[in-house]
Amino acid sequence: MQKPAPSDHPIHELITHRWSPRAFDAKPIPADVLRSLFEAARWAPSSSNEQPWAYIVATHDNAEEFAKMTSVLVEFNANWAKHAAVLALAVSELCFAKTGAPNRNAQYDTGAATALLSLEATAHGLFVHQMAGFDPEKARQVFAIPTGWEPIAAIAIGYPGQPETLPQLYKDRELAPRVRKPLQEFVMTGQWGHTASFLS
Ligand SMILES: Cc1cc2nc3c(=O)[nH]c(=O)nc-3n(C[C@H](O)[C@H](O)[C@H](O)COP(=O)(O)O)c2cc1C
């Protein structure tokens, strides 16, 4: 299903067409495409080029690893995400590897990497749905995530499915219009709350 962003200003078509579905097709993602997705994440910018991200990835055909991944999701997410071809967990290293000083941009950089992964996915006809709804402590145990690394977001990746296949709760959300704050609310100049003049 297409759900293009009704943007107020022209944006790149990859951004227009990226969205977060809950209906996924079972079709597997070829390994070379998966490599491209994580290659896109690899080329994200990061503070001091620290690249403080890691991804734990489970493909649907590996039943044991896939079950481990669904086991850390909250039920609301597991119920739809279990149909995605791939599930992943984005993890951030919270301190700089060389100095041990806190990296206050680690999560920001991990988000940037996942954003690029999402756009690369869109270019391949795939969709990415990120999830805060998972149990970070369970994820730490299940995947033996070391101290100093923090699970940030679970990620479902797959080809789009049919909204009709979803239970009503999810179907309503799937078909709901896409909404955003206006630029005037978050683009400022000079002082907090002063809308940037180029917007008027
Ligand atoms: C960090 C993050 C956490 C999210 N957590 C969840 C979640 O737990 N469950 C869910 O169904 N959607 C989740 N979402 C999806 C958002 O609800 C979605 O991105 C937002 O409504 C905007 O819709 P769009 O991505 O289709 O433009 C999350 C998205 C992000 C980026």
PDB file of N, CA, C and O and ligand atoms in Angstrom, residues 18-20 22 76-77 80 129-133 153 178 180, ligand 1:
ATOM      1  N   ARG A  18       8.426   6.884   1.952  1.00  0.00           N
ATOM      2  CA  ARG A  18       8.732   6.123   3.175  1.00  0.00           C
ATOM      3  C   ARG A  18       7.578   6.268   4.166  1.00  0.00           C
ATOM      4  O   ARG A  18       7.077   7.357   4.403  1.00  0.00           O
ATOM      5  N   TRP A  19       7.133   5.191   4.690  1.00  0.00           N
ATOM      6  CA  TRP A  19       6.202   5.250   5.814  1.00  0.00           C
ATOM      7  C   TRP A  19       6.339   3.961   6.603  1.00  0.00           C
ATOM      8  O   TRP A  19       7.111   3.072   6.221  1.00  0.00           O
ATOM      9  N   SER A  20       5.611   3.865   7.717  1.00  0.00           N
ATOM     10  CA  SER A  20       5.799   2.746   8.644  1.00  0.00           C
ATOM     11  C   SER A  20       4.549   1.864   8.665  1.00  0.00           C
ATOM     12  O   SER A  20       3.655   2.063   9.496  1.00  0.00           O
ATOM     13  N   ARG A  22       2.203  -1.664   9.058  1.00  0.00           N
ATOM     14  CA  ARG A  22       2.170  -2.848   9.933  1.00  0.00           C
ATOM     15  C   ARG A  22       1.790  -4.108   9.150  1.00  0.00           C
ATOM     16  O   ARG A  22       1.897  -5.213   9.681  1.00  0.00           O
ATOM     17  N   PHE A  76       1.762  -5.774  21.557  1.00  0.00           N
ATOM     18  CA  PHE A  76       1.150  -4.937  20.515  1.00  0.00           C
ATOM     19  C   PHE A  76       1.994  -4.956  19.238  1.00  0.00           C
ATOM     20  O   PHE A  76       1.460  -5.008  18.125  1.00  0.00           O
ATOM     21  N   ASN A  77       3.322  -4.917  19.411  1.00  0.00           N
ATOM     22  CA  ASN A  77       4.209  -4.919  18.237  1.00  0.00           C
ATOM     23  C   ASN A  77       4.444  -6.329  17.688  1.00  0.00           C
ATOM     24  O   ASN A  77       4.466  -6.523  16.474  1.00  0.00           O
ATOM     25  N   TRP A  80       1.990  -7.808  14.945  1.00  0.00           N
ATOM     26  CA  TRP A  80       2.094  -7.487  13.520  1.00  0.00           C
ATOM     27  C   TRP A  80       3.521  -7.700  12.991  1.00  0.00           C
ATOM     28  O   TRP A  80       3.712  -8.152  11.864  1.00  0.00           O
ATOM     29  N   HIS A 129       9.659  -0.329   9.795  1.00  0.00           N
ATOM     30  CA  HIS A 129       8.819   0.188  10.891  1.00  0.00           C
ATOM     31  C   HIS A 129       9.614   0.031  12.187  1.00  0.00           C
ATOM     32  O   HIS A 129       9.849  -1.088  12.651  1.00  0.00           O
ATOM     33  N   GLN A 130      10.030   1.171  12.734  1.00  0.00           N
ATOM     34  CA  GLN A 130      10.811   1.149  13.972  1.00  0.00           C
ATOM     35  C   GLN A 130       9.880   1.037  15.176  1.00  0.00           C
ATOM     36  O   GLN A 130       8.735   1.468  15.127  1.00  0.00           O
ATOM     37  N   MET A 131      10.418   0.481  16.254  1.00  0.00           N
ATOM     38  CA  MET A 131       9.595   0.251  17.449  1.00  0.00           C
ATOM     39  C   MET A 131      10.357   0.565  18.726  1.00  0.00           C
ATOM     40  O   MET A 131      11.438   0.012  18.967  1.00  0.00           O
ATOM     41  N   ALA A 132       9.757   1.441  19.543  1.00  0.00           N
ATOM     42  CA  ALA A 132      10.250   1.636  20.914  1.00  0.00           C
ATOM     43  C   ALA A 132       9.662   0.565  21.826  1.00  0.00           C
ATOM     44  O   ALA A 132      10.192   0.319  22.915  1.00  0.00           O
ATOM     45  N   GLY A 133       8.592  -0.061  21.372  1.00  0.00           N
ATOM     46  CA  GLY A 133       7.884  -1.033  22.193  1.00  0.00           C
ATOM     47  C   GLY A 133       8.563  -2.391  22.222  1.00  0.00           C
ATOM     48  O   GLY A 133       8.161  -3.332  21.530  1.00  0.00           O
ATOM     49  N   ALA A 153      16.140   0.701  19.526  1.00  0.00           N
ATOM     50  CA  ALA A 153      14.873   0.516  18.818  1.00  0.00           C
ATOM     51  C   ALA A 153      14.861  -0.835  18.116  1.00  0.00           C
ATOM     52  O   ALA A 153      15.891  -1.275  17.581  1.00  0.00           O
ATOM     53  N   ARG A 178      -1.737  10.480   7.300  1.00  0.00           N
ATOM     54  CA  ARG A 178      -0.432  10.810   7.886  1.00  0.00           C
ATOM     55  C   ARG A 178      -0.438  12.290   8.263  1.00  0.00           C
ATOM     56  O   ARG A 178      -0.817  13.132   7.460  1.00  0.00           O
ATOM     57  N   ARG A 180       1.594  15.661  10.405  1.00  0.00           N
ATOM     58  CA  ARG A 180       2.823  16.224  10.958  1.00  0.00           C
ATOM     59  C   ARG A 180       2.555  17.621  11.500  1.00  0.00           C
ATOM     60  O   ARG A 180       1.626  18.296  11.047  1.00  0.00           O
TER      61      ARG A 180
HETATM   62  C1  LIG B   1      11.966   5.431  17.568  1.00  0.00           C
HETATM   63  C2  LIG B   1      10.593   5.030  17.084  1.00  0.00           C
HETATM   64  C3  LIG B   1       9.814   4.215  17.877  1.00  0.00           C
HETATM   65  C4  LIG B   1       8.565   3.782  17.415  1.00  0.00           C
HETATM   66  N1  LIG B   1       7.871   2.875  18.170  1.00  0.00           N
HETATM   67  C5  LIG B   1       6.775   2.283  17.634  1.00  0.00           C
HETATM   68  C6  LIG B   1       6.175   1.176  18.295  1.00  0.00           C
HETATM   69  O1  LIG B   1       6.617   0.702  19.332  1.00  0.00           O
HETATM   70  N2  LIG B   1       5.085   0.609  17.697  1.00  0.00           N
HETATM   71  C7  LIG B   1       4.562   1.072  16.519  1.00  0.00           C
HETATM   72  O2  LIG B   1       3.591   0.486  16.051  1.00  0.00           O
HETATM   73  N3  LIG B   1       5.135   2.112  15.863  1.00  0.00           N
HETATM   74  C8  LIG B   1       6.231   2.720  16.381  1.00  0.00           C
HETATM   75  N4  LIG B   1       6.868   3.731  15.699  1.00  0.00           N
HETATM   76  C9  LIG B   1       6.319   4.216  14.422  1.00  0.00           C
HETATM   77  C10 LIG B   1       5.745   5.616  14.560  1.00  0.00           C
HETATM   78  O3  LIG B   1       4.507   5.555  15.192  1.00  0.00           O
HETATM   79  C11 LIG B   1       5.659   6.261  13.163  1.00  0.00           C
HETATM   80  O4  LIG B   1       6.949   6.431  12.644  1.00  0.00           O
HETATM   81  C12 LIG B   1       4.952   7.605  13.214  1.00  0.00           C
HETATM   82  O5  LIG B   1       3.594   7.445  13.562  1.00  0.00           O
HETATM   83  C13 LIG B   1       5.013   8.325  11.878  1.00  0.00           C
HETATM   84  O6  LIG B   1       4.481   7.511  10.871  1.00  0.00           O
HETATM   85  P1  LIG B   1       5.299   7.212   9.536  1.00  0.00           P
HETATM   86  O7  LIG B   1       6.613   6.553   9.950  1.00  0.00           O
HETATM   87  O8  LIG B   1       4.415   6.258   8.765  1.00  0.00           O
HETATM   88  O9  LIG B   1       5.532   8.496   8.830  1.00  0.00           O
HETATM   89  C14 LIG B   1       8.087   4.221  16.146  1.00  0.00           C
HETATM   90  C15 LIG B   1       8.884   5.044  15.359  1.00  0.00           C
HETATM   91  C16 LIG B   1      10.124   5.452  15.812  1.00  0.00           C
HETATM   92  C17 LIG B   1      10.997   6.296  14.922  1.00  0.00           C
END
